[in-house]
Coordinates of C-alpha atoms in Angstrom, one line a residue:
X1 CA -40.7 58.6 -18.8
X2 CA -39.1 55.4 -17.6
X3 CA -41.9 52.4 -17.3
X4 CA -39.8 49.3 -17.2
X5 CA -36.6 48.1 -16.1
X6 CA -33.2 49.3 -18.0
X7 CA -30.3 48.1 -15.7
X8 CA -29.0 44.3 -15.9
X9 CA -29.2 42.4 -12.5
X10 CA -25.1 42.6 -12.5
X11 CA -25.0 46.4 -12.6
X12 CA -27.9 46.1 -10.0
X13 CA -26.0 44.1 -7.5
X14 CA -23.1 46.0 -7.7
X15 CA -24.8 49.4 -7.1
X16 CA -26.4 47.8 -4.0
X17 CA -23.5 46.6 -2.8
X18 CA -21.8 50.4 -3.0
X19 CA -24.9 51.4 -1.6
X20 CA -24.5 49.9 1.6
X21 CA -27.8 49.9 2.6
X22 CA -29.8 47.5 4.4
X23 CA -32.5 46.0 2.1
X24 CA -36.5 44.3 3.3
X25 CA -37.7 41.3 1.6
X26 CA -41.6 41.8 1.8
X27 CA -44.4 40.6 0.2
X28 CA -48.6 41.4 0.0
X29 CA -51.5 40.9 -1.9
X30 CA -54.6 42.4 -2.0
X31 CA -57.9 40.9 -3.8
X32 CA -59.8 44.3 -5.1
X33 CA -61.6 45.5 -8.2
X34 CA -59.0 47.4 -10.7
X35 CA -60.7 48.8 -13.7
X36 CA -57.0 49.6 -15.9
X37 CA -55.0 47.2 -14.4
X38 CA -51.9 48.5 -17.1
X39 CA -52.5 52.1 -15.9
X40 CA -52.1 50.6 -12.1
X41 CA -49.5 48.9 -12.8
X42 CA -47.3 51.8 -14.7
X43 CA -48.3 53.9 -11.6
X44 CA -47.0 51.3 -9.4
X45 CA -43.7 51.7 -11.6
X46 CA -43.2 55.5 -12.0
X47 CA -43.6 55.6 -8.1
X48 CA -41.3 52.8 -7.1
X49 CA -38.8 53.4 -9.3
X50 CA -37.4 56.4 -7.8
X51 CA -37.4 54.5 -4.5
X52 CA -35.4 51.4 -5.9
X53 CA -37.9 49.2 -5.2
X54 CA -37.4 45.7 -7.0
X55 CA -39.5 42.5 -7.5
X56 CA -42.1 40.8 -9.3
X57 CA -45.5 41.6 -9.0
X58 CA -48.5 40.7 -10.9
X59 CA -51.6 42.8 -11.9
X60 CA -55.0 42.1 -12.8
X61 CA -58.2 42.9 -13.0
X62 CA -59.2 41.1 -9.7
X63 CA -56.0 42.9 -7.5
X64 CA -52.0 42.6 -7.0
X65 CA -49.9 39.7 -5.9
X66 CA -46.4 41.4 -4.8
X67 CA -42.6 40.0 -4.3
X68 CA -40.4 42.6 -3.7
X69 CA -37.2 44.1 -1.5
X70 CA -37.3 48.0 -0.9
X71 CA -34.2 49.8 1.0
X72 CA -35.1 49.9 4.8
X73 CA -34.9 53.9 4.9
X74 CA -37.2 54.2 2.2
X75 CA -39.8 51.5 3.6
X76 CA -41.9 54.2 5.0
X77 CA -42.1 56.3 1.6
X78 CA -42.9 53.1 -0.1
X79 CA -45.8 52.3 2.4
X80 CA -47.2 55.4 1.4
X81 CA -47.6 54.5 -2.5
X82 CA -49.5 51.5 -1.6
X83 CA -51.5 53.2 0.7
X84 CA -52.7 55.7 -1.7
X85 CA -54.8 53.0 -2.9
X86 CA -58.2 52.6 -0.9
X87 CA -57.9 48.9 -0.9
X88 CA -54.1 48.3 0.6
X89 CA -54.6 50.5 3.3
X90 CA -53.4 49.2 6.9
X91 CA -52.4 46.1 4.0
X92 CA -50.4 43.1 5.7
X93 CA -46.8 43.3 4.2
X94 CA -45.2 39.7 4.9
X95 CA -41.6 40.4 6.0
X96 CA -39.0 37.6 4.9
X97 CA -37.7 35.3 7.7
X98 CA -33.7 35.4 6.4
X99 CA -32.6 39.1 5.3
X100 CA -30.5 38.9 1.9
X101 CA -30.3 42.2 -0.3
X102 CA -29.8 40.8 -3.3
X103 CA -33.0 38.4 -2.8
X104 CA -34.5 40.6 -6.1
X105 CA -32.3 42.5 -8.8
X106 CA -34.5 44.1 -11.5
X107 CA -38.4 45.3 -11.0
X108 CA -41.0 43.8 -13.2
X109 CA -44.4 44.6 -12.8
X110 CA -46.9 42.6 -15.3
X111 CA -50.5 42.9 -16.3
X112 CA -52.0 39.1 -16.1
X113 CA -54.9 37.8 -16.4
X114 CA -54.8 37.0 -12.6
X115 CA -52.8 37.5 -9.7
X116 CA -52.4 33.5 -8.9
X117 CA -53.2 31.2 -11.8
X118 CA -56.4 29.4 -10.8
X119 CA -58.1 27.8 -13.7
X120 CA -61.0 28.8 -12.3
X121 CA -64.3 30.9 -13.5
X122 CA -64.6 33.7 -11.4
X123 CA -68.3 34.5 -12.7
X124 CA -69.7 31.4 -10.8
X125 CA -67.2 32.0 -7.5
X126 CA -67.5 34.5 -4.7
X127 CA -64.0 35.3 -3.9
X128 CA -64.7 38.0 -1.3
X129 CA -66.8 34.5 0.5
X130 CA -63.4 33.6 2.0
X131 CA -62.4 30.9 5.1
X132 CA -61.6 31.7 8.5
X133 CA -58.3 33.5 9.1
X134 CA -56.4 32.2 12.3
X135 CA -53.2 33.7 13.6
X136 CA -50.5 31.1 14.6
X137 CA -51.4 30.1 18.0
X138 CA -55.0 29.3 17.2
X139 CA -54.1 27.3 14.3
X140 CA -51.7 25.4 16.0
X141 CA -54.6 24.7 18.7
X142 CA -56.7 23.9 15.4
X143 CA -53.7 21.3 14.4
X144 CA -54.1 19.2 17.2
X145 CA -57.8 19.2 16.9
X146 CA -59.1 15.4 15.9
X147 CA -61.4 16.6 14.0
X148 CA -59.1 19.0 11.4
X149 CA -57.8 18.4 8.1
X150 CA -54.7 20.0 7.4
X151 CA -54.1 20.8 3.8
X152 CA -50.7 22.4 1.9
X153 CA -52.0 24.3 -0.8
X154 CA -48.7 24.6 -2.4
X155 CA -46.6 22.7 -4.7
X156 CA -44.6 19.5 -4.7
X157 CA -41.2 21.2 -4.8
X158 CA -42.2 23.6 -2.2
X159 CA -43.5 20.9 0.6
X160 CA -40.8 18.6 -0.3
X161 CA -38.3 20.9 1.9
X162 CA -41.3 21.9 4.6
X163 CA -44.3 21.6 5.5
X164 CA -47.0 21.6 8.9
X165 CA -46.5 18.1 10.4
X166 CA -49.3 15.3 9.1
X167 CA -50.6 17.8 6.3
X168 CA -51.7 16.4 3.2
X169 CA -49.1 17.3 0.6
X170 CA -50.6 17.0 -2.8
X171 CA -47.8 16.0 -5.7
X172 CA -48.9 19.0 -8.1
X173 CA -47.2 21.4 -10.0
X174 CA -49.6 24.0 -10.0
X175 CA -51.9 25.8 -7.8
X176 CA -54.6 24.9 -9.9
X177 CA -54.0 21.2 -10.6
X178 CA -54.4 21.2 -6.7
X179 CA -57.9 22.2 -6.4
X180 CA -60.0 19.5 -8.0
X181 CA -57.7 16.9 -6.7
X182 CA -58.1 18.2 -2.7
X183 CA -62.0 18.3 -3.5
X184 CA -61.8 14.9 -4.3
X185 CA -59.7 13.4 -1.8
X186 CA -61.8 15.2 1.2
X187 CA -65.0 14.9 -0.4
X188 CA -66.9 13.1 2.3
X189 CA -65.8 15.6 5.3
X190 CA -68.1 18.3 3.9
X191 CA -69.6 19.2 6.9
X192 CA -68.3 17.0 9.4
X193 CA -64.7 17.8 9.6
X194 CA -62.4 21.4 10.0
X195 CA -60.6 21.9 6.6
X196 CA -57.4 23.8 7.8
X197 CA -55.4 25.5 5.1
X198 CA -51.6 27.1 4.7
X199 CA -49.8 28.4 1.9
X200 CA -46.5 30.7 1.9
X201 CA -47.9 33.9 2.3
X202 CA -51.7 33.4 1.8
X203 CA -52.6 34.8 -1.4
X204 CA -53.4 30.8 -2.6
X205 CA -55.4 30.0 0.4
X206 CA -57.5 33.1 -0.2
X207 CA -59.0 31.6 -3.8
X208 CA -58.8 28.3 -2.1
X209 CA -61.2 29.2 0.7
X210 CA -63.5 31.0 -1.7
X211 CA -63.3 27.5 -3.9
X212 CA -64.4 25.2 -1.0
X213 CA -67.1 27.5 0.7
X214 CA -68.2 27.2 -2.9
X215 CA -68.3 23.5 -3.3
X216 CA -70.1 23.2 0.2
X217 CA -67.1 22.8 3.0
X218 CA -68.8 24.3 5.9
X219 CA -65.7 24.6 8.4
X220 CA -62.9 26.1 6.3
X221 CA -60.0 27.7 8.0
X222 CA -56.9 29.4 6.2
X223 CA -53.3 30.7 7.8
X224 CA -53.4 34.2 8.5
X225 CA -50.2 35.3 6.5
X226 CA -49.0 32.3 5.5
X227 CA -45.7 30.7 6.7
X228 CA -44.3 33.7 6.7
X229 CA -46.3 35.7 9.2
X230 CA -46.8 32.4 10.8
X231 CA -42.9 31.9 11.7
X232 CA -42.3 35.4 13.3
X233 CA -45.2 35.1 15.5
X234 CA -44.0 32.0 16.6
X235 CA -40.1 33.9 17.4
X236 CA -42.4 36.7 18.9
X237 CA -44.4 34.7 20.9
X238 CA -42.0 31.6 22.0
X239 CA -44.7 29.1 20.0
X240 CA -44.2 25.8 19.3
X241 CA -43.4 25.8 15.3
X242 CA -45.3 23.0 14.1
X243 CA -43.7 23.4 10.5
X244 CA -41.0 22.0 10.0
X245 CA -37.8 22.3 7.6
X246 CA -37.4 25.4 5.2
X247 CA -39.9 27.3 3.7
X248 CA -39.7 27.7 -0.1
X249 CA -39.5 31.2 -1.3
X250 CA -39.3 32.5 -5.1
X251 CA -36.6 34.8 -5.6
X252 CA -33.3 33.7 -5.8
X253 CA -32.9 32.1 -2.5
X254 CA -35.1 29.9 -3.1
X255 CA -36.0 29.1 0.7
X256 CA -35.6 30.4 4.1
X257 CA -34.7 28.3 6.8
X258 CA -37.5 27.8 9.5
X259 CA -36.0 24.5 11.6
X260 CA -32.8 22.9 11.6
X261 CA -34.7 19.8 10.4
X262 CA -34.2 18.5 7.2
X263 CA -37.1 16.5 5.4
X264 CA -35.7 16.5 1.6
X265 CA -32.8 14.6 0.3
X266 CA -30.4 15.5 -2.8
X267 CA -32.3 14.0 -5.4
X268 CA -29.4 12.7 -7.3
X269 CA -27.4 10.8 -4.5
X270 CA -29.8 10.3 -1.7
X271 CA -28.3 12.6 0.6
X272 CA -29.8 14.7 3.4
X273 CA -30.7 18.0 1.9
X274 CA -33.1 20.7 1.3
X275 CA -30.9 23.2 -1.2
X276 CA -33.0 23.8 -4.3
X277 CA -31.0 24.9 -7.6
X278 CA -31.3 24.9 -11.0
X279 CA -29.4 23.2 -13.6
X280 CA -26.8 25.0 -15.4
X281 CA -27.8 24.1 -19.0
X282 CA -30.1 26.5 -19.9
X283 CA -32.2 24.7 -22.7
X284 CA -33.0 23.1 -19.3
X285 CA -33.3 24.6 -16.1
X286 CA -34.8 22.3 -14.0
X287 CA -35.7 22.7 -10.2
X288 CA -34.4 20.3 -8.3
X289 CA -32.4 19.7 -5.2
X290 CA -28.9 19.5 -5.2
X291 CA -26.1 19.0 -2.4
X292 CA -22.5 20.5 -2.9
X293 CA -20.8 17.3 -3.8
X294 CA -22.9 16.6 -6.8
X295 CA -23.2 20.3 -7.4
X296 CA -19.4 20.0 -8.0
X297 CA -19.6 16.7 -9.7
X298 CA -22.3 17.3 -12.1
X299 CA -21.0 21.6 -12.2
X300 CA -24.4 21.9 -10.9
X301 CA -26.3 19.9 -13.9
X302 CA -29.5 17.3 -13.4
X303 CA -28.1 15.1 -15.5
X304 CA -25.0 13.9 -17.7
X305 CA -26.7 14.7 -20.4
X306 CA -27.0 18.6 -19.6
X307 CA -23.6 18.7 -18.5
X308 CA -22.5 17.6 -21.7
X309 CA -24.3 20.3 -23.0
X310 CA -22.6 23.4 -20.8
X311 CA -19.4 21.7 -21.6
X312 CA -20.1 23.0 -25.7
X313 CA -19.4 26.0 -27.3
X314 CA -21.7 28.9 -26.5
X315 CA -22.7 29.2 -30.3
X316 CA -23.3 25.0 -29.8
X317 CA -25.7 25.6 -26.8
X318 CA -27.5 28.5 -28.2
X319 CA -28.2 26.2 -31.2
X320 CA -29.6 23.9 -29.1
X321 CA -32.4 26.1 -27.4
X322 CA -33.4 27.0 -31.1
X323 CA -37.2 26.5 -31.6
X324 CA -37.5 25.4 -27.9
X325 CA -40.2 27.2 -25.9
X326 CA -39.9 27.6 -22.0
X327 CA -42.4 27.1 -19.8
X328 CA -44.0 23.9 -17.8
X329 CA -44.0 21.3 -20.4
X330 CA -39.6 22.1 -21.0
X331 CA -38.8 23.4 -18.0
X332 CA -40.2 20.9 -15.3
X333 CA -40.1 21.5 -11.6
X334 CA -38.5 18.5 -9.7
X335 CA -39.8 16.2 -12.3
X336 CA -37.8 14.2 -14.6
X337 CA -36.5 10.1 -14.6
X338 CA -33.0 11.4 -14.3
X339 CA -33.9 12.2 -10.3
X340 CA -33.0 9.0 -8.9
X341 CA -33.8 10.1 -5.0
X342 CA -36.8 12.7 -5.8
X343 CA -39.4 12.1 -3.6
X344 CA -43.1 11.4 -4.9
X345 CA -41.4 11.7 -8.3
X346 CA -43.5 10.4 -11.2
X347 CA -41.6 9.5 -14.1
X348 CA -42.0 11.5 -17.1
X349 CA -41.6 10.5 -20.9
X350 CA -40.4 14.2 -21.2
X351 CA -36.9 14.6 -20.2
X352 CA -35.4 18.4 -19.8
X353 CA -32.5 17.7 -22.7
X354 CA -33.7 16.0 -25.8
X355 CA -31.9 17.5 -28.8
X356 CA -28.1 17.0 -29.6
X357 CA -26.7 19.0 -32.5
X358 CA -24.3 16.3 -33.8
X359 CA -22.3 13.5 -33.4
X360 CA -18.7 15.0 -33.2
X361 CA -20.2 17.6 -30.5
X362 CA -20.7 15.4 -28.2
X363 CA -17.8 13.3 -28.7
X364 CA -15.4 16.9 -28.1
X365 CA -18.1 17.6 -25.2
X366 CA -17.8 14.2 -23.6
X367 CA -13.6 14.7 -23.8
X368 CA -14.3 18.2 -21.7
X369 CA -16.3 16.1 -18.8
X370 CA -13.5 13.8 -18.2
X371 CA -10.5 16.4 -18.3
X372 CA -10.3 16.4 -14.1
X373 CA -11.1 19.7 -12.0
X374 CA -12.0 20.7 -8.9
X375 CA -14.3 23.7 -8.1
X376 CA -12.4 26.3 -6.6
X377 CA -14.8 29.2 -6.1
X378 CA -17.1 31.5 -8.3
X379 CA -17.4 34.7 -9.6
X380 CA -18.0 38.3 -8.2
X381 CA -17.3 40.8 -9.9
X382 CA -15.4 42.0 -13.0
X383 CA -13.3 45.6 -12.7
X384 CA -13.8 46.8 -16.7
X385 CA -11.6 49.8 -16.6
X386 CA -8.8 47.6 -15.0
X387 CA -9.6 43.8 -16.7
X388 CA -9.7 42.4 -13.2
X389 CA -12.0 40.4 -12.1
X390 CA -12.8 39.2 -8.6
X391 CA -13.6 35.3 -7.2
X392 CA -14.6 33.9 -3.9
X393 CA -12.4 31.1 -3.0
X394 CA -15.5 28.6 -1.6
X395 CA -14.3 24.9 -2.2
X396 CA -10.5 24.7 -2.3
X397 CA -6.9 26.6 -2.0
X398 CA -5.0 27.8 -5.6
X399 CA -1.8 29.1 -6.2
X400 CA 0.9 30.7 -8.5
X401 CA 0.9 28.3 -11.9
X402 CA -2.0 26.1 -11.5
X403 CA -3.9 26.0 -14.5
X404 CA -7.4 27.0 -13.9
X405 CA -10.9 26.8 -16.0
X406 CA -13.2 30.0 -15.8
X407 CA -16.8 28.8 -17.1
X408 CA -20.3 30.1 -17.5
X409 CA -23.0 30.8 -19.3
X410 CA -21.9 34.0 -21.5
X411 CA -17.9 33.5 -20.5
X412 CA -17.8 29.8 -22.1
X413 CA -15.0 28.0 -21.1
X414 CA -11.7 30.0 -20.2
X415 CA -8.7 28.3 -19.6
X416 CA -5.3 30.1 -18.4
X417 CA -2.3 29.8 -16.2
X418 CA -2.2 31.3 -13.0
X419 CA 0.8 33.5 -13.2
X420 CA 0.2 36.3 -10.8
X421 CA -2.9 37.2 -8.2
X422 CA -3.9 39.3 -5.4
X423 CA -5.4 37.8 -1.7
X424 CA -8.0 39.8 0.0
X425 CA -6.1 42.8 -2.0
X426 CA -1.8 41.9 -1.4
X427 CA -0.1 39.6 -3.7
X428 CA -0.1 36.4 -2.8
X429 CA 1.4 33.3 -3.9
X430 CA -1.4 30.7 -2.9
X431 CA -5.1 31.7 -1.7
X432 CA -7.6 29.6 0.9
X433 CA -10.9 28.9 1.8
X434 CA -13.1 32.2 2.4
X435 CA -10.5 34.7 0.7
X436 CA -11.1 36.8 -2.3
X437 CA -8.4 36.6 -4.8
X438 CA -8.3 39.2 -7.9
X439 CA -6.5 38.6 -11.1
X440 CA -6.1 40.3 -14.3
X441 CA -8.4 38.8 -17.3
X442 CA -9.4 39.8 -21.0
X443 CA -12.4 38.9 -20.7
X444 CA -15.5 40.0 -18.8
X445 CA -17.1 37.9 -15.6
X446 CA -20.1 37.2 -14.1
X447 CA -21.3 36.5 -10.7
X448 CA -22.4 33.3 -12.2
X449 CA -19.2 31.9 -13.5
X450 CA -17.7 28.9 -11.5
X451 CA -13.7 29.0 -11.4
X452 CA -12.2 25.4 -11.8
X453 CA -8.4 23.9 -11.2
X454 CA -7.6 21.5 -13.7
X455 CA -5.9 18.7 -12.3
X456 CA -2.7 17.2 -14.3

């Protein structure tokens, strides 16, 4: 009996894409009492499986908090797993504002401890003692109210690129490093003022309300949904949206646009932007927002430093990430002194790169970064019977006997002369902007490989 994932998120993609079906992004959550949170959650798996459900969703003891895209034919059949559970039935599910089928590409389901890291002891704290919910139009009337205090409960990276207009925006990296500092800040409105809360889909607001009813906030108030229930009863309704900019999201979009306005700025040339990425270098991985001319410049690295890095040998890079743990304290979110233009940004003694192997790598790394290229597209797909593999021609044209650079992660650096292609499927002697050009290669791509001209 299969109880966990077994196909990689390439051979996924490409069996969606020969699927041809349309795909929902949803998400829900559901606070409830679960006895065998590992039994629930390999029931959740044996039943979605079959269905091709994928996501991530968390488990515990106090409920489920759910990210996940099902095929739109089977949305029904899936609705009906969920609702075999007393406490999901007539359960809100949060559709996603931009449709993308690939938003999720493997389904993990995991037993935590809790479904939203609080820090908090649930022995002392009601959580069923929760705020008032308001649907959009109320809480926009509850916006303009004088008397209101409008609080993002989410992080710094995710209000950076949106957020309510004239809501406090705490500079936090967690949902639980939020908290005590919102407490503290609002204090002395107790009873006297409306505490107003949002979060993306409301799971965080949930705890939150519970929290401040807790402490003594008499008039707390909490986004029905979230953003994301929020924006399509605005559309439905012809609202006013009173958030503005894009709406951060955690799969690999990483946000869905809500306004044309953008708030954020690349945070390594100052630029106008609101494109979250993360850096190539994977003994890094830092969040942080990125527009397409330093994406190019940098091949989509934070900082010199990691882009000397990508430019190694993979054995040289996978020596590097020896002994180093992920998680917060490695792999920051938006937070490092090598962000020049990050907004709120506190400087940090801990920088995302801080080991080199050796002198002489860096010396042969530093000769890769100033051999000139130009990004000329990225990777698709790779044909295995055939040794073809496919590219997206995104930045630039390329023709018959340039010399070009394949690159990524597992591919390491590739470099060959262009002696024969095919354009959108005919041979073709020099491909554009928004073709697809196939060429024969012994070696297998990924979707995450960047292909480079080299310049003379």
């Amino acid at each position: 009996m299969q109880l966990y994932n077994t196909l990689s998120a390439e051979k996924r993609a490409e069996l969606i894409d020969n699927a041809g079906k349309q795909r929902l992004t949803l998400s829900f959550y559901a606070y409830a009492k679960i006895e065998n949170p590992q039994k629930f959650r390999d029931e959740l798996f044996i039943a979605w499986n079959p269905l091709e459900v994928l996501g991530r969703i968390y488990v515990a003891t106090e409920g489920i908090n759910a990210q996940l895209s099902v095929p739109a034919n089977e949305f029904y059949d899936f609705k009906e797993t969920i609702e075999a559970y007393s406490y999901m039935k007539g359960i809100r599910l949060n559709v996603a504002v931009e449709h993308d089928d690939h938003s999720f590409l493997k389904l993990t389901i995991k037993v935590r401890d809790k479904i939203v890291a609080d820090g908090l002891n649930d022995d002392t704290l009601d959580v069923t003692d929760i705020g008032i919910h308001l649907n959009a139009k109320k809480f926009n009337e509850l916006i303009d109210h004088p008397n209101t205090i409008l609080v993002d409960m989410r992080n710094h990276y995710e209000s950076e690129i949106g957020h309510f207009v004239g809501a406090i925006t705490p500079d936090v990296e967690t949902f639980r490093e939020s908290l005590p500092i919102i407490e503290n800040e609002i204090s002395k409105h107790k009873e006297d003022k409306n505490l107003l809360m949002y979060c993306t889909g409301g799971i965080r607001c949930e705890k939150a309300s519970a929290y401040f009813k807790n402490k003594g906030f008499k008039n707390v108030y909490q986004l029905e949904g979230g953003i994301i229930e929020y924006t399509r009863q605005v559309k439905e309704l012809g609202l006013e949206s009173k958030f503005i900019g894009k709406n951060f999201v955690f799969d690999h979009r990483l946000g869905e646009r809500i306004t044309d306005a953008v708030i954020s700025k690349c945070h390594q040339c100052g630029a106008p932007c609101d494109n979250h990425t993360n850096c190539d270098n994977l003994a890094c991985h830092l969040l942080f927002i990125q527009c397409e001319s330093c994406k190019e410049a940098t091949q989509n690295c934070c900082s010199a430093d990691c882009q000397e890095v990508i430019n190694m040998s993979l054995v040289d890079q996978v020596n590097l990430r020896k002994g180093i743990k992920k998680g917060n304290m490695i792999f920051r979110k938006g937070k490092s002194d090598k962000l020049l233009f990050k907004t709120n940004s506190k400087n940090t003694s801990q920088t995302p790169f801080s080991v080199k192997v050796s002198d002489d790598k860096i010396v042969r790394s530093t000769k890769k970064i100033t051999q000139k290229k130009v990004l000329i597209g990225t990777g698709e797909h790779y044909f295995v019977k055939s040794e073809v593999g496919l590219f997206n021609i995104t930045n630039n044209e390329i023709k018959i006997g340039d010399k070009i650079l394949i690159t990524g992660p597992t591919t390491g650096n590739q470099e060959l002369i262009l002696d024969k292609m095919k354009v959108n499927g005919f041979e073709c002697e020099v491909a554009k902007i928004g073709e697809k050009i196939t060429l024969k290669i012994p070696f297998r791509i990924r979707s995450s490989d960047k292909l480079f001209k080299i310049l003379p």
